[in-house]
Amino acid sequence: MATGNLGIRIGIVLAALAAAAVLVALYLVFFVAPLEATMGIVQKIFYFHVGSAINMTVAFGVCALAGATYLVSRPMSARVASIADAVGIATAEVGVMLGAIVMVTGPLWAKVAWGTYWTWEPRLTLSLMVFLLFIAYLALRAYAGTDRFGRGVAAGLSILGLPGIYFIRVAVERWGGAHPQVVYKGGLTHPGMRQAFFASVIAMLLVTATLVLLRALIERRRQQVDALFLEIDRTTG
Amino acid sequence: MQAWRQFVAIVRKDLVVEFRTREILLTMALFSMLLVIVFAFAFLSDPTRARDYGPGIIWVTVLFASTIGQNRLFDRERENGCLWSLLLSPTGAGTIFLAKATTQFLFTVLMELPTLLLILVFFDLAVVRPGAFVGALLLGTIALSLVGTLFSAMLMNARMKEVLLPLVTYPLLVPVVIAGVKVTSVAVGAPVAEDPELWLRFLLGFDMIFAVATWFLFGRMIRA
């Protein structure tokens, strides 16, 4: 159980770092970055909206990779497969949480910036699609059985989500749409805004990493308890 | 060659059983016709605007009716563990998957024929570009069959199969419906500024990617 303790220690350090980073990011967002000229205070939603959105795609991407690892390693190594499985459920849950943040903050910002809560432009449509896909992943994990079969189905679903995840990233460059391209097309001219933006992204990344690590550790424990239970069942008949 | 014979054998088996019992085809076709009638009552307030919502009705009907078929597609493989026997036989998992997907595709196309006729008549739609109309439906049906067959097989034994199947497949199929509705709108002469060839190419690309991905995943997902 030494690895478990090590994992929890890393988790505590990550949590402390994440807390500090969130405080720094909040300070930069509200006290250093200037008020945007036309949108005012509402523009500050942008920092955490984009931070959550980037980390959502990262979490879903890792989930798909974990799904691929799970399916490939299942016939060979039970240990690698169950670690990949734990990473899969952890990233999916945290990703859906980040997706919920994105889906709530986005429309609030859009009402002021675009004059409407929702519009069917490429990035919104794709994000909603991928968000629903991973909710379906969680539903599969919850209802399609916790056996190897149900986990395999969920892993396959996450892999089929990969094209969607990729297209969220390139949607605005490819097909246009109303999403502003501040990050790659040199918006955020004020250095205070840039600092606040990168601090938010890093803070959300640390929060994501902490939650994923802790959730994966819980899942590993659950797997171990399951294995022990099966062993007791076998030995005592 | 052997894989081809195995493929034909599975498809023929399904078709023979289906044409003797008519369970899946009949329920799919009846369901889709009822759906069209419900849509007719729900939307037919202004016949001059049928071109605007007609394509949407076509695709929603096809999507829902194909889901009905997918729920039943592996019923015979579930009984007595037939799918496991098939997988234990020298037939490759990929061949089994492609055969079942082909069966599902044929069922869906057979269901679409009377349904589309009904929609065209009820909503007074004129097909201006038959090539695009048929192309979109065929390519879209291939996509529906591939994704539907994969998850229909996977969820064969799941407790909440009927609910989980659309929950899982619809988010994946959203791009197909978007592309399908755009091409069909142009095909029935709706005033939309879309390039049907672009969306048909998108559908073709979607089919190719998902054909490889689902074929590849089927064997790995099913061997629990």
Short mmCIF file of C-alpha atoms in Angstrom, two decimals:
data_model
loop_
_atom_site.label_atom_id
_atom_site.label_comp_id
_atom_site.label_asym_id
_atom_site.label_seq_id
_atom_site.Cartn_x
_atom_site.Cartn_y
_atom_site.Cartn_z
CA MET A 1 0.00 0.00 0.00
CA ALA A 2 3.06 2.25 -0.17
CA THR A 3 2.03 3.56 -3.60
CA GLY A 4 -1.37 4.50 -2.23
CA ASN A 5 0.17 6.63 0.49
CA LEU A 6 2.55 8.21 -2.01
CA GLY A 7 -0.43 9.01 -4.25
CA ILE A 8 -2.28 10.67 -1.38
CA ARG A 9 0.83 12.71 -0.46
CA ILE A 10 1.16 13.91 -4.04
CA GLY A 11 -2.56 14.67 -3.94
CA ILE A 12 -2.17 16.85 -0.82
CA VAL A 13 0.74 18.76 -2.38
CA LEU A 14 -1.24 19.23 -5.62
CA ALA A 15 -4.29 20.40 -3.68
CA ALA A 16 -2.20 23.00 -1.81
CA LEU A 17 -0.66 24.20 -5.08
CA ALA A 18 -4.10 24.33 -6.71
CA ALA A 19 -5.55 26.36 -3.83
CA ALA A 20 -2.65 28.84 -4.02
CA ALA A 21 -2.93 29.06 -7.81
CA VAL A 22 -6.67 29.73 -7.65
CA LEU A 23 -6.11 32.53 -5.14
CA VAL A 24 -3.36 34.06 -7.31
CA ALA A 25 -5.56 33.74 -10.39
CA LEU A 26 -8.52 35.38 -8.63
CA TYR A 27 -6.28 38.24 -7.47
CA LEU A 28 -4.91 38.75 -11.00
CA VAL A 29 -8.36 38.55 -12.56
CA PHE A 30 -10.03 41.04 -10.24
CA PHE A 31 -7.25 43.42 -9.18
CA VAL A 32 -4.59 43.39 -11.91
CA ALA A 33 -6.39 42.79 -15.21
CA PRO A 34 -8.13 45.98 -16.34
CA LEU A 35 -11.85 46.23 -17.01
CA GLU A 36 -12.65 45.50 -20.63
CA ALA A 37 -13.92 48.61 -22.43
CA THR A 38 -17.21 47.40 -23.92
CA MET A 39 -18.20 44.36 -21.81
CA GLY A 40 -17.11 45.61 -18.41
CA ILE A 41 -17.00 43.26 -15.44
CA VAL A 42 -18.72 40.43 -17.37
CA GLN A 43 -15.59 39.93 -19.48
CA LYS A 44 -13.90 38.50 -16.37
CA ILE A 45 -16.01 35.33 -16.78
CA PHE A 46 -13.81 34.66 -19.79
CA TYR A 47 -10.77 33.75 -17.66
CA PHE A 48 -12.40 30.83 -15.89
CA HIS A 49 -14.62 29.90 -18.83
CA VAL A 50 -11.64 29.36 -21.11
CA GLY A 51 -9.57 27.82 -18.32
CA SER A 52 -12.32 25.26 -17.69
CA ALA A 53 -12.91 24.67 -21.41
CA ILE A 54 -9.24 23.95 -22.14
CA ASN A 55 -8.99 21.60 -19.19
CA MET A 56 -12.26 19.92 -20.15
CA THR A 57 -10.84 18.96 -23.55
CA VAL A 58 -7.61 17.84 -21.88
CA ALA A 59 -9.54 15.68 -19.39
CA PHE A 60 -11.69 14.11 -22.13
CA GLY A 61 -8.61 13.57 -24.28
CA VAL A 62 -6.84 11.77 -21.42
CA CYS A 63 -10.04 9.77 -20.84
CA ALA A 64 -10.01 8.60 -24.47
CA LEU A 65 -6.33 7.68 -24.24
CA ALA A 66 -7.03 5.79 -21.01
CA GLY A 67 -9.88 4.00 -22.78
CA ALA A 68 -7.54 2.97 -25.60
CA THR A 69 -4.93 1.82 -23.08
CA TYR A 70 -7.59 -0.14 -21.23
CA LEU A 71 -8.82 -1.98 -24.33
CA VAL A 72 -5.30 -2.72 -25.60
CA SER A 73 -3.82 -3.81 -22.26
CA ARG A 74 -6.84 -5.83 -21.05
CA PRO A 75 -5.76 -9.16 -22.55
CA MET A 76 -2.15 -8.68 -21.39
CA SER A 77 -1.92 -6.94 -18.04
CA ALA A 78 -4.75 -6.74 -15.53
CA ARG A 79 -2.79 -4.19 -13.49
CA VAL A 80 -2.24 -1.71 -16.35
CA ALA A 81 -5.86 -2.19 -17.43
CA SER A 82 -7.30 -1.39 -14.01
CA ILE A 83 -5.07 1.68 -13.63
CA ALA A 84 -6.20 2.88 -17.08
CA ASP A 85 -9.79 2.18 -16.07
CA ALA A 86 -9.42 4.23 -12.87
CA VAL A 87 -7.89 7.11 -14.85
CA GLY A 88 -10.76 6.83 -17.33
CA ILE A 89 -13.58 7.21 -14.81
CA ALA A 90 -11.69 9.96 -12.94
CA THR A 91 -11.04 12.09 -16.04
CA ALA A 92 -14.58 11.55 -17.32
CA GLU A 93 -16.17 12.70 -14.06
CA VAL A 94 -13.89 15.71 -13.65
CA GLY A 95 -14.28 16.55 -17.34
CA VAL A 96 -18.07 16.53 -17.05
CA MET A 97 -17.80 18.82 -14.00
CA LEU A 98 -15.58 21.22 -15.99
CA GLY A 99 -18.02 20.92 -18.89
CA ALA A 100 -20.85 21.99 -16.58
CA ILE A 101 -18.80 25.06 -15.58
CA VAL A 102 -18.20 25.84 -19.27
CA MET A 103 -21.88 25.40 -20.16
CA VAL A 104 -23.01 27.73 -17.36
CA THR A 105 -20.36 30.46 -17.67
CA GLY A 106 -20.42 30.53 -21.48
CA PRO A 107 -24.05 31.60 -21.94
CA LEU A 108 -23.74 34.18 -19.12
CA TRP A 109 -20.85 35.79 -20.97
CA ALA A 110 -22.46 35.36 -24.38
CA LYS A 111 -25.65 37.18 -23.29
CA VAL A 112 -23.56 40.33 -22.88
CA ALA A 113 -21.01 39.77 -25.64
CA TRP A 114 -23.24 38.35 -28.38
CA GLY A 115 -26.65 39.44 -27.11
CA THR A 116 -27.90 35.85 -26.85
CA TYR A 117 -27.39 32.98 -24.44
CA TRP A 118 -26.95 30.32 -27.06
CA THR A 119 -26.22 30.10 -30.74
CA TRP A 120 -25.57 27.02 -32.87
CA GLU A 121 -22.09 27.89 -33.96
CA PRO A 122 -19.52 25.11 -34.53
CA ARG A 123 -17.63 25.25 -31.25
CA LEU A 124 -20.78 25.42 -29.10
CA THR A 125 -22.42 22.56 -30.97
CA LEU A 126 -19.34 20.37 -30.76
CA SER A 127 -18.70 21.15 -27.10
CA LEU A 128 -22.29 20.27 -26.22
CA MET A 129 -22.02 17.05 -28.25
CA VAL A 130 -18.80 15.95 -26.54
CA PHE A 131 -20.19 16.99 -23.14
CA LEU A 132 -23.28 14.80 -23.73
CA LEU A 133 -21.07 11.99 -24.98
CA PHE A 134 -19.18 11.87 -21.70
CA ILE A 135 -22.37 12.12 -19.69
CA ALA A 136 -23.37 9.00 -21.65
CA TYR A 137 -19.98 7.53 -20.64
CA LEU A 138 -20.85 8.08 -16.98
CA ALA A 139 -24.34 6.62 -17.54
CA LEU A 140 -22.77 3.55 -19.11
CA ARG A 141 -20.42 3.17 -16.17
CA ALA A 142 -23.33 3.49 -13.79
CA TYR A 143 -25.93 1.30 -15.49
CA ALA A 144 -24.27 -1.01 -18.03
CA GLY A 145 -22.65 -3.04 -15.28
CA THR A 146 -19.40 -2.50 -13.42
CA ASP A 147 -17.98 -5.73 -14.81
CA ARG A 148 -15.26 -5.86 -17.45
CA PHE A 149 -17.90 -5.77 -20.15
CA GLY A 150 -19.47 -2.47 -19.11
CA ARG A 151 -16.05 -0.88 -18.70
CA GLY A 152 -15.01 -2.00 -22.17
CA VAL A 153 -18.12 -0.43 -23.73
CA ALA A 154 -17.48 2.88 -21.96
CA ALA A 155 -13.81 2.81 -23.04
CA GLY A 156 -14.86 2.29 -26.65
CA LEU A 157 -17.29 5.21 -26.44
CA SER A 158 -14.60 7.55 -25.12
CA ILE A 159 -12.33 6.61 -28.05
CA LEU A 160 -15.10 7.43 -30.54
CA GLY A 161 -15.26 10.87 -28.89
CA LEU A 162 -11.70 11.70 -29.94
CA PRO A 163 -12.57 13.29 -33.33
CA GLY A 164 -15.10 15.53 -31.58
CA ILE A 165 -12.51 16.62 -29.02
CA TYR A 166 -10.05 17.43 -31.80
CA PHE A 167 -12.62 19.43 -33.74
CA ILE A 168 -13.53 21.57 -30.69
CA ARG A 169 -9.94 22.74 -30.77
CA VAL A 170 -9.86 23.59 -34.49
CA ALA A 171 -13.57 24.45 -35.00
CA VAL A 172 -13.14 28.23 -34.95
CA GLU A 173 -10.17 28.28 -37.33
CA ARG A 174 -11.86 25.82 -39.70
CA TRP A 175 -15.46 26.93 -39.83
CA GLY A 176 -15.52 30.36 -38.24
CA GLY A 177 -18.36 31.00 -35.85
CA ALA A 178 -18.86 33.57 -33.17
CA HIS A 179 -16.19 32.39 -30.74
CA PRO A 180 -13.45 35.00 -30.36
CA GLN A 181 -9.93 33.84 -31.14
CA VAL A 182 -8.15 35.73 -28.38
CA VAL A 183 -5.52 33.15 -27.56
CA TYR A 184 -4.01 32.38 -30.95
CA LYS A 185 -4.82 35.56 -32.86
CA GLY A 186 -3.17 37.97 -30.41
CA GLY A 187 -6.07 39.36 -28.46
CA LEU A 188 -5.48 40.23 -24.79
CA THR A 189 -3.17 43.11 -25.63
CA HIS A 190 -2.93 44.26 -22.03
CA PRO A 191 -0.19 42.37 -20.12
CA GLY A 192 -2.43 42.25 -17.01
CA MET A 193 -5.08 40.41 -19.00
CA ARG A 194 -2.54 37.94 -20.36
CA GLN A 195 -1.20 37.23 -16.87
CA ALA A 196 -4.69 36.72 -15.48
CA PHE A 197 -5.56 34.43 -18.38
CA PHE A 198 -2.54 32.17 -18.06
CA ALA A 199 -2.85 32.12 -14.27
CA SER A 200 -6.49 30.97 -14.62
CA VAL A 201 -5.60 28.23 -17.08
CA ILE A 202 -2.81 26.95 -14.81
CA ALA A 203 -5.02 27.19 -11.71
CA MET A 204 -7.77 25.17 -13.40
CA LEU A 205 -5.18 22.68 -14.63
CA LEU A 206 -3.96 22.15 -11.05
CA VAL A 207 -7.53 21.81 -9.76
CA THR A 208 -8.22 19.27 -12.52
CA ALA A 209 -5.06 17.30 -11.79
CA THR A 210 -5.83 17.20 -8.05
CA LEU A 211 -9.39 16.00 -8.53
CA VAL A 212 -8.41 13.43 -11.17
CA LEU A 213 -5.64 12.03 -8.97
CA LEU A 214 -7.86 11.74 -5.90
CA ARG A 215 -10.77 10.26 -7.85
CA ALA A 216 -8.45 7.73 -9.51
CA LEU A 217 -7.07 6.74 -6.09
CA ILE A 218 -10.59 6.17 -4.78
CA GLU A 219 -11.34 4.02 -7.82
CA ARG A 220 -8.13 2.01 -7.27
CA ARG A 221 -9.19 1.40 -3.65
CA ARG A 222 -12.61 0.29 -4.83
CA GLN A 223 -11.01 -2.13 -7.28
CA GLN A 224 -8.82 -3.54 -4.51
CA VAL A 225 -11.80 -3.97 -2.21
CA ASP A 226 -13.66 -5.74 -5.01
CA ALA A 227 -10.72 -8.07 -5.59
CA LEU A 228 -10.43 -8.82 -1.87
CA PHE A 229 -14.14 -9.48 -1.67
CA LEU A 230 -13.93 -11.95 -4.55
CA GLU A 231 -11.00 -13.66 -2.84
CA ILE A 232 -12.91 -14.04 0.44
CA ASP A 233 -15.83 -15.38 -1.53
CA ARG A 234 -13.59 -17.95 -3.19
CA THR A 235 -11.74 -19.11 -0.08
CA THR A 236 -14.75 -19.35 2.20
CA GLY A 237 -16.93 -20.75 -0.56
CA MET B 1 -12.69 -15.48 -49.50
CA GLN B 2 -13.61 -17.50 -46.45
CA ALA B 3 -14.42 -14.31 -44.57
CA TRP B 4 -16.71 -13.31 -47.43
CA ARG B 5 -18.56 -16.64 -47.24
CA GLN B 6 -18.94 -16.25 -43.47
CA PHE B 7 -20.18 -12.69 -43.99
CA VAL B 8 -22.76 -13.82 -46.56
CA ALA B 9 -23.86 -16.70 -44.32
CA ILE B 10 -24.58 -14.41 -41.35
CA VAL B 11 -26.40 -11.81 -43.47
CA ARG B 12 -28.43 -14.52 -45.21
CA LYS B 13 -29.31 -16.12 -41.88
CA ASP B 14 -30.61 -12.80 -40.56
CA LEU B 15 -32.55 -12.03 -43.72
CA VAL B 16 -34.15 -15.48 -43.88
CA VAL B 17 -35.21 -15.31 -40.22
CA GLU B 18 -36.47 -11.78 -40.70
CA PHE B 19 -38.50 -12.51 -43.84
CA ARG B 20 -40.14 -15.46 -42.08
CA THR B 21 -41.00 -13.64 -38.84
CA ARG B 22 -41.03 -9.98 -40.06
CA GLU B 23 -40.54 -8.89 -36.45
CA ILE B 24 -38.00 -6.10 -36.88
CA LEU B 25 -38.99 -4.75 -40.30
CA LEU B 26 -42.68 -4.61 -39.56
CA THR B 27 -42.27 -2.89 -36.19
CA MET B 28 -39.74 -0.41 -37.60
CA ALA B 29 -41.89 0.46 -40.60
CA LEU B 30 -45.10 0.78 -38.58
CA PHE B 31 -43.36 2.89 -35.96
CA SER B 32 -41.86 5.23 -38.54
CA MET B 33 -45.19 5.65 -40.32
CA LEU B 34 -46.92 6.50 -37.06
CA LEU B 35 -44.11 8.95 -36.34
CA VAL B 36 -44.71 10.63 -39.71
CA ILE B 37 -48.41 10.95 -38.95
CA VAL B 38 -47.67 12.45 -35.54
CA PHE B 39 -45.30 14.92 -37.20
CA ALA B 40 -47.95 15.71 -39.79
CA PHE B 41 -50.36 16.74 -37.05
CA ALA B 42 -47.67 18.53 -35.08
CA PHE B 43 -46.26 20.62 -37.93
CA LEU B 44 -48.73 20.89 -40.78
CA SER B 45 -49.99 24.34 -39.90
CA ASP B 46 -48.58 26.04 -42.96
CA PRO B 47 -48.14 23.77 -46.01
CA THR B 48 -46.07 26.37 -47.86
CA ARG B 49 -43.30 26.01 -45.28
CA ALA B 50 -43.06 22.21 -45.58
CA ARG B 51 -39.66 22.54 -47.29
CA ASP B 52 -38.26 24.14 -44.15
CA TYR B 53 -39.15 21.44 -41.67
CA GLY B 54 -39.56 18.45 -44.03
CA PRO B 55 -35.83 17.53 -44.01
CA GLY B 56 -35.79 17.61 -40.22
CA ILE B 57 -38.82 15.32 -40.05
CA ILE B 58 -37.16 12.89 -42.49
CA TRP B 59 -34.03 12.63 -40.37
CA VAL B 60 -35.72 12.46 -36.99
CA THR B 61 -37.98 9.68 -38.29
CA VAL B 62 -35.05 7.72 -39.72
CA LEU B 63 -33.04 8.17 -36.53
CA PHE B 64 -35.86 7.07 -34.21
CA ALA B 65 -36.97 4.15 -36.35
CA SER B 66 -33.42 2.87 -36.76
CA THR B 67 -33.06 2.96 -32.96
CA ILE B 68 -36.11 0.70 -32.71
CA GLY B 69 -34.41 -1.72 -35.08
CA GLN B 70 -31.10 -1.57 -33.21
CA ASN B 71 -32.77 -2.53 -29.96
CA ARG B 72 -33.89 -5.78 -31.59
CA LEU B 73 -30.88 -6.43 -33.81
CA PHE B 74 -29.04 -8.77 -31.43
CA ASP B 75 -32.09 -10.44 -29.88
CA ARG B 76 -31.42 -13.72 -31.63
CA GLU B 77 -27.73 -13.61 -30.77
CA ARG B 78 -28.56 -13.05 -27.11
CA GLU B 79 -30.78 -16.09 -26.76
CA ASN B 80 -28.81 -19.16 -25.65
CA GLY B 81 -25.57 -17.18 -25.84
CA CYS B 82 -25.46 -17.37 -29.65
CA LEU B 83 -23.11 -14.42 -29.96
CA TRP B 84 -20.49 -16.16 -27.80
CA SER B 85 -20.79 -19.27 -29.97
CA LEU B 86 -20.33 -17.10 -33.07
CA LEU B 87 -17.25 -15.50 -31.50
CA LEU B 88 -15.86 -18.92 -30.56
CA SER B 89 -16.26 -20.12 -34.15
CA PRO B 90 -13.39 -19.44 -36.60
CA THR B 91 -15.29 -16.37 -37.84
CA GLY B 92 -13.41 -13.13 -37.13
CA ALA B 93 -15.12 -10.64 -34.82
CA GLY B 94 -14.73 -7.98 -37.54
CA THR B 95 -16.62 -10.16 -40.03
CA ILE B 96 -19.47 -10.71 -37.55
CA PHE B 97 -19.67 -6.99 -36.94
CA LEU B 98 -19.71 -6.06 -40.63
CA ALA B 99 -22.36 -8.71 -41.33
CA LYS B 100 -24.64 -7.45 -38.55
CA ALA B 101 -24.08 -3.83 -39.59
CA THR B 102 -25.00 -4.77 -43.17
CA THR B 103 -28.19 -6.45 -41.96
CA GLN B 104 -29.08 -3.37 -39.95
CA PHE B 105 -28.33 -1.18 -42.99
CA LEU B 106 -30.60 -3.29 -45.22
CA PHE B 107 -33.42 -3.24 -42.65
CA THR B 108 -33.15 0.53 -42.28
CA VAL B 109 -33.18 1.10 -46.03
CA LEU B 110 -36.24 -1.16 -46.42
CA MET B 111 -37.94 0.79 -43.63
CA GLU B 112 -37.01 4.12 -45.25
CA LEU B 113 -38.66 3.38 -48.60
CA PRO B 114 -42.35 3.50 -47.51
CA THR B 115 -41.60 6.13 -44.85
CA LEU B 116 -40.01 8.54 -47.31
CA LEU B 117 -42.82 8.02 -49.78
CA LEU B 118 -45.27 8.88 -47.01
CA ILE B 119 -43.34 12.01 -46.00
CA LEU B 120 -43.05 13.21 -49.59
CA VAL B 121 -46.78 12.74 -50.09
CA PHE B 122 -48.00 14.10 -46.75
CA PHE B 123 -45.77 17.16 -46.81
CA ASP B 124 -45.96 17.71 -50.55
CA LEU B 125 -42.18 17.80 -50.97
CA ALA B 126 -40.61 17.77 -54.42
CA VAL B 127 -37.14 16.28 -54.73
CA VAL B 128 -35.20 18.76 -56.87
CA ARG B 129 -31.87 16.96 -56.63
CA PRO B 130 -32.49 13.19 -56.41
CA GLY B 131 -28.77 12.34 -56.37
CA ALA B 132 -28.06 14.41 -53.27
CA PHE B 133 -31.29 13.21 -51.62
CA VAL B 134 -30.50 9.51 -52.04
CA GLY B 135 -26.78 9.98 -51.40
CA ALA B 136 -27.32 11.71 -48.06
CA LEU B 137 -29.79 9.07 -46.91
CA LEU B 138 -27.55 6.17 -47.94
CA LEU B 139 -24.41 7.65 -46.38
CA GLY B 140 -26.33 8.68 -43.28
CA THR B 141 -27.90 5.23 -42.92
CA ILE B 142 -24.45 3.64 -43.15
CA ALA B 143 -23.30 5.84 -40.26
CA LEU B 144 -26.43 5.05 -38.21
CA SER B 145 -25.96 1.32 -38.85
CA LEU B 146 -22.26 1.27 -37.91
CA VAL B 147 -22.63 3.16 -34.62
CA GLY B 148 -25.94 1.51 -33.77
CA THR B 149 -24.72 -2.03 -34.42
CA LEU B 150 -21.58 -1.55 -32.34
CA PHE B 151 -23.44 -0.34 -29.26
CA SER B 152 -26.42 -2.62 -29.82
CA ALA B 153 -24.02 -5.57 -29.54
CA MET B 154 -22.23 -4.10 -26.55
CA LEU B 155 -25.41 -3.32 -24.63
CA MET B 156 -27.06 -6.60 -25.61
CA ASN B 157 -27.15 -7.83 -22.02
CA ALA B 158 -27.38 -4.46 -20.25
CA ARG B 159 -30.24 -4.00 -17.86
CA MET B 160 -31.37 -0.65 -19.29
CA LYS B 161 -30.52 -1.34 -22.93
CA GLU B 162 -33.48 0.50 -24.45
CA VAL B 163 -32.60 3.74 -22.67
CA LEU B 164 -28.83 3.48 -22.82
CA LEU B 165 -28.64 2.82 -26.57
CA PRO B 166 -29.97 6.22 -27.74
CA LEU B 167 -28.19 7.94 -24.85
CA VAL B 168 -24.89 6.64 -26.18
CA THR B 169 -25.44 6.75 -29.94
CA TYR B 170 -27.22 10.10 -30.39
CA PRO B 171 -24.34 12.33 -29.28
CA LEU B 172 -22.10 10.46 -31.72
CA LEU B 173 -24.67 10.78 -34.50
CA VAL B 174 -25.38 14.50 -34.10
CA PRO B 175 -22.92 15.43 -36.91
CA VAL B 176 -24.64 12.93 -39.24
CA VAL B 177 -28.04 14.49 -38.59
CA ILE B 178 -26.65 18.00 -39.09
CA ALA B 179 -25.04 17.06 -42.40
CA GLY B 180 -28.03 14.97 -43.49
CA VAL B 181 -30.56 17.73 -42.83
CA LYS B 182 -28.43 20.27 -44.73
CA VAL B 183 -28.08 18.08 -47.83
CA THR B 184 -31.75 17.04 -47.74
CA SER B 185 -32.82 20.69 -47.42
CA VAL B 186 -30.94 21.55 -50.59
CA ALA B 187 -32.29 18.40 -52.27
CA VAL B 188 -35.92 19.41 -51.66
CA GLY B 189 -35.23 22.95 -52.81
CA ALA B 190 -35.30 24.78 -49.48
CA PRO B 191 -33.71 28.23 -49.70
CA VAL B 192 -30.58 27.50 -47.68
CA ALA B 193 -27.09 28.63 -48.58
CA GLU B 194 -25.29 25.32 -48.16
CA ASP B 195 -22.96 23.39 -50.43
CA PRO B 196 -24.42 19.85 -50.55
CA GLU B 197 -21.22 18.37 -51.99
CA LEU B 198 -19.21 19.54 -49.00
CA TRP B 199 -21.65 17.93 -46.57
CA LEU B 200 -21.85 14.73 -48.64
CA ARG B 201 -18.05 14.53 -48.50
CA PHE B 202 -18.28 15.07 -44.75
CA LEU B 203 -20.75 12.18 -44.48
CA LEU B 204 -18.46 9.99 -46.59
CA GLY B 205 -15.50 10.84 -44.36
CA PHE B 206 -17.56 10.17 -41.23
CA ASP B 207 -18.57 6.78 -42.65
CA MET B 208 -15.00 5.84 -43.48
CA ILE B 209 -13.58 6.88 -40.10
CA PHE B 210 -16.37 5.18 -38.16
CA ALA B 211 -16.27 2.06 -40.35
CA VAL B 212 -12.62 1.53 -39.45
CA ALA B 213 -13.03 2.61 -35.82
CA THR B 214 -16.14 0.52 -35.05
CA TRP B 215 -14.78 -2.52 -36.94
CA PHE B 216 -11.55 -2.24 -34.97
CA LEU B 217 -13.26 -1.63 -31.61
CA PHE B 218 -15.90 -4.36 -31.87
CA GLY B 219 -13.56 -7.30 -31.25
CA ARG B 220 -11.68 -5.51 -28.49
CA MET B 221 -14.78 -4.27 -26.70
CA ILE B 222 -16.72 -7.50 -26.82
CA ARG B 223 -14.07 -9.90 -25.51
CA ALA B 224 -14.73 -9.39 -21.81
#
